[in-house]
Amino acid sequence: MKRMGLKAACVVGFDGTRHVLWRDGEVVFEGSRIVFVGRGYPGPVDGWTDYGNALIGPGFIDLDALGDLDSTVLTLDNGDERAMGRMWSADYLAAGPRESFSADEEVFKHRYAFTQLIRNGITTAMPITSMYYREWAERYDEFAAVAGVAAELGLRTYLGPCYMSGMSYWRADGTLAHHWDEARGLAGLDDAERFFKDFDGAHDGLIRSALLPDRIQTCTLALLQRTAALSRELNAPVRLHCCQAPGEVAMVERLHGTSPLGWLQRLDLLTPRSLLPHGLYTRGDDDLQRLIDGGASLVHCPLVFARDGEALDSFGRHRARGINFALGTDTWPADLLSNMRHGLNIARLMEGGPSLTCGLDLYNAATLGGAKALGRDDLGRLAPGAKADITVFSLRGMHLGPLFDPLKNLLLAGRGDDCIASYIDGRCVMRDGQVSGVDYPSLQRQAQRQYERLMRSHSDRAFGRPDWKTLFRPAIPFADDYSADAPLSAIDPLP
């Protein structure tokens, strides 16, 4: 194995307790492991790469990583989500749900999304996709192919087919109802168990597996009980979306007489293996104490909720009480720097000032917090013995302004595409902003074609099957009727 060295104006190291900043720093790794972080490495090195005016740091960990062609952006300023056909309608359910994409297209959307994650400095991802566009949930064979895509690109992933025993749908009168299929949910868990046993540790450990039930309100008691038991048996991480909407909280309280976190506690699903996006709607101190006592982690995704005017009541107070936070993107763009910036600003608005949350708290959540949530002390840090998951962010961009503190400049003005190089497990997967082996224009054109198919599928789910073009309003009205005969994406973004 070759011993390689990286240099830059600034390096984020780890002293065993916290991140520390080295000026004119060096990182040396051999194979998949870091052997030195600091200055003046005394040993032999097979080759050096000097990135100059840049920040070398640990790769970001995204535990609600968009693995999809994001559909949430279609709801932006677009009126009633029920009317625009994103969620299922009673008519659609009666006709029989169907896949919006072919099997190959389902795998492609992960290739597109994983490329975006790498481009934004994310080196470890636990993907999330929407079930609204599926016949039911995800499948074993599909994720066997997705694991191959992740390994080819070099992205460290925690994978598994999402499973569920129910789906919410809209009645014609505008009320929300729930369709259940217990047998299908349990069969999905069987697929998830099979995938775990076949793929956990595959590709020299780059691919790990996890149990990924959909949401607390789409899982029956039996499915959650079986999930908890299997998590204990396999020592498997479990990610379960909860406390993300008032309707979800009301439903769980009506059915089970307790809050979502109280329900998970009864089921032994609040453990150090539990990763819980998003935690916005908790029931006071009792719920927070449940998280602390169980050791579960909250996966904070500030940007996607801020778009709808929702926010965590206090990042700083929860963190100070001992709740571990990881970060997730959950939506386009796959930019954790943007989520750190929005998370910082939102926290200070919610907390009434700057005293409870600082920028480093969000950076820690994207690195050390994510590693803790996964039970990994070899990720989220640059230190001897840690995995060589390393990112290089350019500090040359004029948009960053005069440099004061490299991390603060990036948090205040940086973009994910300031990441110019990425190493995962010691392999350089991106150089000069180019992910190895990926034809960006071809990738973007295919994504555009599939996105139009996804948009057309909204007509099937909306009541009355309206023309799909009428379901999406542009921010600025069209000046003529050109859009009537042309797709909304008529201008090729990459000719």
Short mmCIF file of C-alpha atoms in Angstrom, two decimals:
data_model
loop_
_atom_site.label_atom_id
_atom_site.label_comp_id
_atom_site.label_asym_id
_atom_site.label_seq_id
_atom_site.Cartn_x
_atom_site.Cartn_y
_atom_site.Cartn_z
CA MET A 1 0.00 0.00 0.00
CA LYS A 2 1.29 3.42 -0.93
CA ARG A 3 1.72 6.10 1.70
CA MET A 4 0.29 9.37 0.38
CA GLY A 5 0.45 12.88 1.79
CA LEU A 6 -1.80 15.91 1.43
CA LYS A 7 -0.92 19.51 2.30
CA ALA A 8 -2.98 22.70 2.53
CA ALA A 9 -3.02 26.11 4.17
CA CYS A 10 -5.39 24.71 6.82
CA VAL A 11 -6.11 21.21 8.09
CA VAL A 12 -8.86 20.21 10.53
CA GLY A 13 -7.31 17.60 12.82
CA PHE A 14 -8.68 15.84 15.88
CA ASP A 15 -6.86 15.78 19.22
CA GLY A 16 -8.84 12.90 20.73
CA THR A 17 -11.54 15.18 22.12
CA ARG A 18 -12.28 17.90 19.59
CA HIS A 19 -11.44 19.26 16.16
CA VAL A 20 -8.32 21.47 16.05
CA LEU A 21 -6.96 23.62 13.23
CA TRP A 22 -3.45 23.17 11.84
CA ARG A 23 -2.00 26.00 9.76
CA ASP A 24 0.13 24.74 6.84
CA GLY A 25 -0.99 21.27 7.85
CA GLU A 26 -0.41 17.80 6.50
CA VAL A 27 -2.42 14.57 6.35
CA VAL A 28 -0.71 11.27 5.57
CA PHE A 29 -2.61 8.05 4.90
CA GLU A 30 -1.66 4.54 3.95
CA GLY A 31 -4.31 2.44 2.25
CA SER A 32 -7.63 3.23 3.91
CA ARG A 33 -6.21 4.57 7.20
CA ILE A 34 -4.77 7.89 8.31
CA VAL A 35 -1.30 7.64 9.87
CA PHE A 36 -0.48 11.30 10.59
CA VAL A 37 -2.16 14.70 10.97
CA GLY A 38 -0.18 17.81 11.84
CA ARG A 39 2.92 19.47 10.45
CA GLY A 40 6.36 18.20 9.46
CA TYR A 41 5.72 14.49 8.88
CA PRO A 42 9.13 12.85 9.41
CA GLY A 43 8.69 9.60 7.47
CA PRO A 44 8.83 8.61 3.81
CA VAL A 45 5.86 9.33 1.54
CA ASP A 46 5.27 7.93 -1.93
CA GLY A 47 3.75 11.18 -3.15
CA TRP A 48 2.54 14.58 -1.94
CA THR A 49 -0.38 16.67 -3.21
CA ASP A 50 -0.27 20.32 -2.16
CA TYR A 51 -3.71 21.98 -2.39
CA GLY A 52 -2.40 25.39 -1.37
CA ASN A 53 -5.08 27.81 -0.22
CA ALA A 54 -7.59 25.21 0.88
CA LEU A 55 -9.10 23.54 3.93
CA ILE A 56 -8.51 19.81 4.32
CA GLY A 57 -11.06 18.29 6.68
CA PRO A 58 -13.01 15.16 7.51
CA GLY A 59 -15.67 14.01 5.10
CA PHE A 60 -19.23 15.00 5.94
CA ILE A 61 -21.72 12.39 7.17
CA ASP A 62 -25.27 12.75 5.79
CA LEU A 63 -27.72 10.47 7.58
CA ASP A 64 -30.83 11.56 5.68
CA ALA A 65 -29.10 11.87 2.33
CA LEU A 66 -31.16 12.52 -0.75
CA GLY A 67 -30.91 9.39 -2.90
CA ASP A 68 -33.61 10.55 -5.28
CA LEU A 69 -34.61 13.04 -7.95
CA ASP A 70 -36.07 15.35 -5.33
CA SER A 71 -39.81 15.93 -5.50
CA THR A 72 -40.12 18.27 -2.51
CA VAL A 73 -38.92 21.20 -4.63
CA LEU A 74 -42.06 20.77 -6.76
CA THR A 75 -44.17 21.88 -3.80
CA LEU A 76 -42.37 25.23 -3.44
CA ASP A 77 -44.95 28.01 -3.83
CA ASN A 78 -47.18 25.55 -5.68
CA GLY A 79 -50.32 25.54 -3.58
CA ASP A 80 -52.07 22.54 -2.06
CA GLU A 81 -49.94 19.39 -2.05
CA ARG A 82 -53.13 17.32 -2.24
CA ALA A 83 -54.28 19.05 -5.41
CA MET A 84 -50.91 18.75 -7.15
CA GLY A 85 -50.84 14.95 -6.87
CA ARG A 86 -47.68 14.34 -4.92
CA MET A 87 -49.37 12.17 -2.31
CA TRP A 88 -51.76 9.34 -3.16
CA SER A 89 -55.46 10.00 -3.71
CA ALA A 90 -58.29 7.55 -3.01
CA ASP A 91 -58.81 7.23 -6.78
CA TYR A 92 -55.15 6.35 -7.33
CA LEU A 93 -55.23 3.77 -4.54
CA ALA A 94 -58.39 2.17 -5.97
CA ALA A 95 -56.88 1.97 -9.46
CA GLY A 96 -53.75 0.31 -8.09
CA PRO A 97 -50.48 2.15 -7.33
CA ARG A 98 -47.64 1.67 -9.81
CA GLU A 99 -43.99 2.48 -10.27
CA SER A 100 -43.13 5.85 -11.76
CA PHE A 101 -39.74 4.61 -13.01
CA SER A 102 -38.41 1.42 -14.55
CA ALA A 103 -36.02 -0.75 -12.54
CA ASP A 104 -33.01 0.74 -14.38
CA GLU A 105 -34.30 4.27 -13.78
CA GLU A 106 -34.68 3.57 -10.06
CA VAL A 107 -31.00 2.63 -9.91
CA PHE A 108 -30.03 5.63 -12.06
CA LYS A 109 -31.60 8.10 -9.65
CA HIS A 110 -29.23 6.80 -6.95
CA ARG A 111 -26.26 7.20 -9.31
CA TYR A 112 -27.27 10.80 -9.94
CA ALA A 113 -27.84 11.51 -6.25
CA PHE A 114 -24.66 9.78 -5.06
CA THR A 115 -22.63 11.84 -7.54
CA GLN A 116 -24.19 14.99 -6.10
CA LEU A 117 -23.35 13.89 -2.56
CA ILE A 118 -19.68 13.35 -3.42
CA ARG A 119 -19.54 16.71 -5.21
CA ASN A 120 -20.70 18.39 -1.98
CA GLY A 121 -18.08 16.85 0.31
CA ILE A 122 -20.26 14.04 1.69
CA THR A 123 -18.29 10.84 2.17
CA THR A 124 -20.74 8.77 4.24
CA ALA A 125 -24.43 8.65 3.35
CA MET A 126 -27.59 6.93 4.52
CA PRO A 127 -29.92 7.58 1.57
CA ILE A 128 -33.60 8.51 1.63
CA THR A 129 -36.09 8.36 -1.26
CA SER A 130 -39.81 9.08 -1.59
CA MET A 131 -42.31 6.23 -1.43
CA TYR A 132 -45.09 8.32 -3.04
CA TYR A 133 -43.77 7.38 -6.49
CA ARG A 134 -43.49 3.64 -5.82
CA GLU A 135 -45.95 0.80 -6.19
CA TRP A 136 -45.22 0.09 -2.54
CA ALA A 137 -41.69 0.24 -1.17
CA GLU A 138 -38.11 -0.60 -2.17
CA ARG A 139 -36.83 -4.06 -3.13
CA TYR A 140 -33.87 -6.32 -2.44
CA ASP A 141 -32.74 -6.68 -6.06
CA GLU A 142 -32.92 -2.94 -6.59
CA PHE A 143 -30.62 -2.28 -3.65
CA ALA A 144 -28.21 -4.99 -4.66
CA ALA A 145 -27.69 -2.86 -7.78
CA VAL A 146 -27.55 0.36 -5.73
CA ALA A 147 -24.76 -1.14 -3.60
CA GLY A 148 -22.82 -1.72 -6.82
CA VAL A 149 -23.29 1.91 -7.85
CA ALA A 150 -22.09 3.18 -4.47
CA ALA A 151 -19.03 0.93 -4.61
CA GLU A 152 -18.23 2.00 -8.18
CA LEU A 153 -18.40 5.69 -7.25
CA GLY A 154 -16.57 5.05 -3.98
CA LEU A 155 -19.23 6.49 -1.66
CA ARG A 156 -19.41 5.04 1.86
CA THR A 157 -23.05 4.13 2.34
CA TYR A 158 -25.44 2.61 4.85
CA LEU A 159 -28.01 0.91 2.65
CA GLY A 160 -31.14 -1.20 2.84
CA PRO A 161 -34.53 -1.32 1.13
CA CYS A 162 -37.10 0.91 2.79
CA TYR A 163 -40.15 -1.01 4.04
CA MET A 164 -43.57 -0.04 5.37
CA SER A 165 -46.93 -1.54 6.23
CA GLY A 166 -49.09 1.44 5.29
CA MET A 167 -49.45 4.59 3.24
CA SER A 168 -51.39 7.78 3.86
CA TYR A 169 -53.78 8.96 1.14
CA TRP A 170 -56.27 11.76 0.54
CA ARG A 171 -60.02 11.20 0.45
CA ALA A 172 -62.12 13.23 -1.98
CA ASP A 173 -63.45 15.31 0.93
CA GLY A 174 -59.93 16.50 1.76
CA THR A 175 -59.40 14.32 4.83
CA LEU A 176 -56.40 12.10 5.31
CA ALA A 177 -56.81 8.32 5.58
CA HIS A 178 -54.45 5.34 5.87
CA HIS A 179 -54.20 2.17 3.81
CA TRP A 180 -52.63 -0.87 5.51
CA ASP A 181 -51.04 -4.04 4.16
CA GLU A 182 -49.42 -5.83 7.09
CA ALA A 183 -48.17 -8.81 5.07
CA ARG A 184 -46.38 -6.56 2.60
CA GLY A 185 -44.66 -4.70 5.40
CA LEU A 186 -43.37 -7.88 7.02
CA ALA A 187 -42.20 -9.19 3.64
CA GLY A 188 -40.30 -5.93 3.20
CA LEU A 189 -38.59 -6.46 6.55
CA ASP A 190 -37.61 -9.96 5.44
CA ASP A 191 -35.99 -8.41 2.36
CA ALA A 192 -34.19 -5.90 4.57
CA GLU A 193 -32.85 -8.70 6.77
CA ARG A 194 -31.66 -10.64 3.72
CA PHE A 195 -29.95 -7.54 2.34
CA PHE A 196 -28.25 -6.89 5.68
CA LYS A 197 -26.85 -10.41 5.86
CA ASP A 198 -25.71 -10.35 2.23
CA PHE A 199 -24.24 -6.84 2.01
CA ASP A 200 -23.21 -5.55 5.43
CA GLY A 201 -19.45 -5.13 5.11
CA ALA A 202 -19.39 -5.65 1.33
CA HIS A 203 -16.75 -4.08 -0.89
CA ASP A 204 -14.12 -4.11 1.86
CA GLY A 205 -16.48 -2.49 4.34
CA LEU A 206 -17.43 0.47 2.14
CA ILE A 207 -21.03 -0.79 2.04
CA ARG A 208 -22.77 -1.23 5.35
CA SER A 209 -26.41 -2.04 5.95
CA ALA A 210 -29.15 -0.59 8.14
CA LEU A 211 -32.83 -1.17 8.87
CA LEU A 212 -34.80 1.64 7.24
CA PRO A 213 -38.55 1.54 7.97
CA ASP A 214 -40.36 4.42 6.29
CA ARG A 215 -42.07 6.54 8.97
CA ILE A 216 -43.56 5.84 12.35
CA GLN A 217 -47.11 6.44 11.06
CA THR A 218 -46.68 3.97 8.16
CA CYS A 219 -45.50 1.08 10.35
CA THR A 220 -47.75 -1.26 12.35
CA LEU A 221 -47.03 -2.53 15.84
CA ALA A 222 -45.89 -5.92 14.51
CA LEU A 223 -43.50 -4.34 12.00
CA LEU A 224 -41.90 -2.10 14.61
CA GLN A 225 -41.63 -4.94 17.13
CA ARG A 226 -39.91 -7.15 14.55
CA THR A 227 -37.64 -4.26 13.57
CA ALA A 228 -36.56 -3.73 17.18
CA ALA A 229 -35.86 -7.43 17.67
CA LEU A 230 -33.87 -7.67 14.45
CA SER A 231 -31.87 -4.56 15.32
CA ARG A 232 -30.85 -6.18 18.61
CA GLU A 233 -30.01 -9.48 16.92
CA LEU A 234 -27.90 -7.93 14.14
CA ASN A 235 -26.65 -4.90 16.08
CA ALA A 236 -28.08 -2.95 13.15
CA PRO A 237 -28.70 0.81 12.98
CA VAL A 238 -32.36 1.75 12.62
CA ARG A 239 -33.49 4.98 11.01
CA LEU A 240 -37.11 5.93 11.57
CA HIS A 241 -38.64 9.29 10.69
CA CYS A 242 -40.75 10.62 13.53
CA CYS A 243 -41.94 13.80 15.24
CA GLN A 244 -41.96 15.59 11.89
CA ALA A 245 -45.61 16.69 11.59
CA PRO A 246 -48.50 17.58 13.93
CA GLY A 247 -50.74 15.08 12.15
CA GLU A 248 -48.29 12.26 12.82
CA VAL A 249 -48.11 13.14 16.52
CA ALA A 250 -51.90 13.30 16.81
CA MET A 251 -52.30 9.95 15.06
CA VAL A 252 -49.81 8.16 17.30
CA GLU A 253 -51.33 9.68 20.43
CA ARG A 254 -54.83 8.63 19.31
CA LEU A 255 -53.77 5.06 18.51
CA HIS A 256 -51.33 4.42 21.34
CA GLY A 257 -52.05 6.95 24.06
CA THR A 258 -48.55 8.41 24.06
CA SER A 259 -46.25 10.58 21.98
CA PRO A 260 -44.23 9.12 19.08
CA LEU A 261 -41.11 9.02 21.28
CA GLY A 262 -43.09 7.42 24.09
CA TRP A 263 -44.29 4.78 21.63
CA LEU A 264 -40.75 4.10 20.41
CA GLN A 265 -39.53 3.82 24.00
CA ARG A 266 -42.15 1.13 24.72
CA LEU A 267 -40.96 -0.76 21.65
CA ASP A 268 -37.25 -0.57 22.58
CA LEU A 269 -36.55 1.63 19.57
CA LEU A 270 -34.83 4.41 21.50
CA THR A 271 -31.32 3.00 21.70
CA PRO A 272 -27.82 4.09 20.62
CA ARG A 273 -28.60 2.29 17.34
CA SER A 274 -31.59 4.59 16.66
CA LEU A 275 -31.34 7.47 14.19
CA LEU A 276 -34.42 9.70 14.23
CA PRO A 277 -35.08 12.38 11.63
CA HIS A 278 -36.42 15.05 12.46
CA GLY A 279 -37.64 15.55 16.02
CA LEU A 280 -39.43 18.86 15.51
CA TYR A 281 -42.66 18.01 17.32
CA THR A 282 -41.79 16.54 20.71
CA ARG A 283 -43.89 16.63 23.87
CA GLY A 284 -41.81 18.64 26.30
CA ASP A 285 -39.12 17.56 28.74
CA ASP A 286 -40.43 14.00 29.10
CA ASP A 287 -39.82 13.30 25.41
CA LEU A 288 -36.37 14.87 25.46
CA GLN A 289 -35.43 12.81 28.48
CA ARG A 290 -36.52 9.67 26.64
CA LEU A 291 -34.01 10.49 23.91
CA ILE A 292 -31.25 11.12 26.42
CA ASP A 293 -31.96 7.98 28.46
CA GLY A 294 -32.10 5.80 25.37
CA GLY A 295 -29.05 7.28 23.67
CA ALA A 296 -30.83 7.80 20.35
CA SER A 297 -29.61 10.45 17.89
CA LEU A 298 -31.65 13.14 16.16
CA VAL A 299 -30.87 13.69 12.48
CA HIS A 300 -31.35 17.42 11.98
CA CYS A 301 -32.43 18.62 8.49
CA PRO A 302 -33.04 22.35 8.94
CA LEU A 303 -33.33 23.49 5.32
CA VAL A 304 -36.16 21.29 4.08
CA PHE A 305 -38.44 22.28 6.99
CA ALA A 306 -37.56 25.97 6.87
CA ARG A 307 -38.99 26.07 3.33
CA ASP A 308 -42.41 25.42 4.88
CA GLY A 309 -41.91 27.70 7.87
CA GLU A 310 -41.10 24.94 10.36
CA ALA A 311 -38.12 24.64 12.67
CA LEU A 312 -36.69 22.79 15.63
CA ASP A 313 -37.51 24.81 18.74
CA SER A 314 -33.92 24.87 20.01
CA PHE A 315 -30.87 23.08 18.63
CA GLY A 316 -28.69 24.58 21.36
CA ARG A 317 -30.83 23.65 24.36
CA HIS A 318 -31.32 20.09 23.14
CA ARG A 319 -27.59 19.69 22.50
CA ALA A 320 -26.71 21.12 25.90
CA ARG A 321 -28.98 18.55 27.56
CA GLY A 322 -26.94 15.77 25.99
CA ILE A 323 -28.87 14.86 22.84
CA ASN A 324 -26.58 13.79 20.02
CA PHE A 325 -27.23 15.53 16.71
CA ALA A 326 -26.29 14.33 13.27
CA LEU A 327 -27.14 16.21 10.07
CA GLY A 328 -29.06 15.32 6.93
CA THR A 329 -29.86 17.06 3.67
CA ASP A 330 -33.18 15.26 2.89
CA THR A 331 -33.72 17.49 -0.15
CA TRP A 332 -32.02 19.15 -3.08
CA PRO A 333 -29.40 20.57 -3.09
CA ALA A 334 -27.25 17.92 -1.39
CA ASP A 335 -25.27 20.65 0.35
CA LEU A 336 -24.48 20.14 4.04
CA LEU A 337 -22.64 23.48 4.20
CA SER A 338 -25.92 25.15 3.27
CA ASN A 339 -27.72 23.13 5.95
CA MET A 340 -25.13 24.15 8.54
CA ARG A 341 -25.60 27.82 7.63
CA HIS A 342 -29.38 27.62 7.67
CA GLY A 343 -29.27 25.53 10.84
CA LEU A 344 -27.17 28.15 12.59
CA ASN A 345 -29.38 31.05 11.51
CA ILE A 346 -32.62 29.23 12.33
CA ALA A 347 -31.34 28.16 15.75
CA ARG A 348 -30.49 31.74 16.64
CA LEU A 349 -33.88 32.95 15.50
CA MET A 350 -35.66 30.28 17.52
CA GLU A 351 -33.42 30.81 20.56
CA GLY A 352 -33.62 34.60 20.48
CA GLY A 353 -29.89 35.22 20.14
CA PRO A 354 -26.43 33.76 19.50
CA SER A 355 -25.57 32.42 22.95
CA LEU A 356 -26.83 28.81 22.67
CA THR A 357 -25.66 27.66 19.23
CA CYS A 358 -22.42 28.38 17.38
CA GLY A 359 -21.20 27.45 13.93
CA LEU A 360 -18.89 24.74 15.25
CA ASP A 361 -21.90 22.95 16.78
CA LEU A 362 -23.35 22.41 13.30
CA TYR A 363 -19.96 21.36 11.87
CA ASN A 364 -19.59 18.87 14.71
CA ALA A 365 -23.04 17.46 13.93
CA ALA A 366 -21.99 16.90 10.30
CA THR A 367 -18.84 15.04 11.38
CA LEU A 368 -18.47 13.78 14.96
CA GLY A 369 -22.22 13.66 15.64
CA GLY A 370 -22.89 11.56 12.56
CA ALA A 371 -20.04 9.22 13.49
CA LYS A 372 -21.42 8.79 17.00
CA ALA A 373 -24.89 8.06 15.63
CA LEU A 374 -23.37 5.24 13.56
CA GLY A 375 -21.26 3.94 16.45
CA ARG A 376 -18.10 4.72 14.46
CA ASP A 377 -15.07 6.30 16.14
CA ASP A 378 -13.13 5.99 12.87
CA LEU A 379 -15.28 8.45 10.89
CA GLY A 380 -15.93 12.19 11.08
CA ARG A 381 -12.38 13.08 12.14
CA LEU A 382 -8.84 13.25 10.82
CA ALA A 383 -6.64 11.35 13.28
CA PRO A 384 -4.22 8.41 13.17
CA GLY A 385 -6.18 5.18 12.84
CA ALA A 386 -9.30 6.86 11.44
CA LYS A 387 -10.60 6.04 7.99
CA ALA A 388 -9.06 8.15 5.22
CA ASP A 389 -12.33 9.93 4.41
CA ILE A 390 -10.97 13.37 3.56
CA THR A 391 -12.35 16.44 1.81
CA VAL A 392 -10.59 19.45 0.35
CA PHE A 393 -12.50 22.74 0.18
CA SER A 394 -11.01 25.54 -1.87
CA LEU A 395 -10.60 28.86 -0.08
CA ARG A 396 -9.82 30.75 -3.29
CA GLY A 397 -13.38 31.67 -4.26
CA MET A 398 -14.09 35.39 -4.35
CA HIS A 399 -17.56 34.68 -2.97
CA LEU A 400 -15.90 33.64 0.31
CA GLY A 401 -14.59 37.15 0.88
CA PRO A 402 -11.35 38.02 2.67
CA LEU A 403 -10.32 35.08 4.85
CA PHE A 404 -10.72 35.48 8.57
CA ASP A 405 -11.25 31.92 9.73
CA PRO A 406 -11.50 29.19 7.07
CA LEU A 407 -14.38 27.34 8.70
CA LYS A 408 -16.35 30.51 9.46
CA ASN A 409 -15.86 31.75 5.90
CA LEU A 410 -17.17 28.45 4.54
CA LEU A 411 -20.10 28.39 6.96
CA LEU A 412 -21.07 31.98 6.13
CA ALA A 413 -20.53 32.00 2.38
CA GLY A 414 -19.35 28.58 1.20
CA ARG A 415 -21.07 26.20 -1.17
CA GLY A 416 -20.91 22.47 -1.47
CA ASP A 417 -19.18 22.78 -4.82
CA ASP A 418 -16.28 24.56 -3.14
CA CYS A 419 -15.24 20.95 -2.46
CA ILE A 420 -12.57 20.29 -5.07
CA ALA A 421 -11.30 16.87 -3.97
CA SER A 422 -12.58 13.95 -1.96
CA TYR A 423 -10.92 10.80 -0.67
CA ILE A 424 -13.04 7.95 0.68
CA ASP A 425 -11.40 4.93 2.27
CA GLY A 426 -8.12 6.24 0.88
CA ARG A 427 -9.34 6.35 -2.73
CA CYS A 428 -9.47 9.70 -4.55
CA VAL A 429 -13.07 9.69 -5.79
CA MET A 430 -13.12 13.33 -6.93
CA ARG A 431 -10.30 15.47 -8.31
CA ASP A 432 -10.65 19.12 -9.38
CA GLY A 433 -14.40 18.90 -8.82
CA GLN A 434 -14.80 15.93 -11.16
CA VAL A 435 -16.17 12.69 -9.74
CA SER A 436 -14.16 9.85 -11.24
CA GLY A 437 -15.77 8.13 -14.21
CA VAL A 438 -18.87 10.35 -14.36
CA ASP A 439 -19.94 12.19 -17.51
CA TYR A 440 -21.70 15.19 -15.96
CA PRO A 441 -23.59 16.40 -19.09
CA SER A 442 -24.90 12.90 -19.86
CA LEU A 443 -25.87 12.37 -16.23
CA GLN A 444 -27.76 15.66 -16.13
CA ARG A 445 -29.64 15.00 -19.36
CA GLN A 446 -30.82 11.58 -18.17
CA ALA A 447 -31.90 13.09 -14.84
CA GLN A 448 -33.88 15.74 -16.72
CA ARG A 449 -35.69 13.13 -18.82
CA GLN A 450 -36.59 11.09 -15.76
CA TYR A 451 -37.71 14.18 -13.85
CA GLU A 452 -40.23 14.95 -16.57
CA ARG A 453 -41.59 11.40 -16.18
CA LEU A 454 -41.87 11.96 -12.44
CA MET A 455 -43.75 15.22 -12.99
CA ARG A 456 -46.13 13.55 -15.45
CA SER A 457 -46.91 10.88 -12.84
CA HIS A 458 -48.49 13.55 -10.63
CA SER A 459 -51.52 13.48 -12.92
CA ASP A 460 -52.18 9.85 -11.93
CA ARG A 461 -52.28 10.64 -8.22
CA ALA A 462 -54.33 13.85 -8.43
CA PHE A 463 -58.13 13.66 -8.32
CA GLY A 464 -59.64 13.82 -11.82
CA ARG A 465 -56.31 13.14 -13.60
CA PRO A 466 -55.70 16.74 -14.72
CA ASP A 467 -53.10 17.60 -17.37
CA TRP A 468 -49.79 17.36 -15.55
CA LYS A 469 -48.62 20.75 -16.87
CA THR A 470 -51.48 22.46 -15.02
CA LEU A 471 -50.23 21.10 -11.67
CA PHE A 472 -47.00 23.11 -11.53
CA ARG A 473 -46.91 26.90 -11.47
CA PRO A 474 -43.73 28.69 -12.50
CA ALA A 475 -42.51 31.45 -10.17
CA ILE A 476 -43.00 33.95 -13.02
CA PRO A 477 -46.04 33.37 -15.27
CA PHE A 478 -45.32 32.43 -18.87
CA ALA A 479 -45.75 35.37 -21.24
CA ASP A 480 -47.50 33.22 -23.89
CA ASP A 481 -48.91 29.75 -24.36
CA TYR A 482 -45.61 28.17 -25.42
CA SER A 483 -45.70 25.90 -22.38
CA ALA A 484 -48.95 24.31 -23.54
CA ASP A 485 -47.17 22.19 -26.13
CA ALA A 486 -43.68 21.97 -24.63
CA PRO A 487 -42.34 20.38 -21.46
CA LEU A 488 -41.52 22.70 -18.60
CA SER A 489 -37.88 21.72 -19.13
CA ALA A 490 -37.90 22.67 -22.82
CA ILE A 491 -34.57 24.44 -22.50
CA ASP A 492 -31.85 21.81 -22.32
CA PRO A 493 -29.70 22.81 -19.33
CA LEU A 494 -26.64 21.16 -20.90
CA PRO A 495 -26.84 21.37 -24.71
#
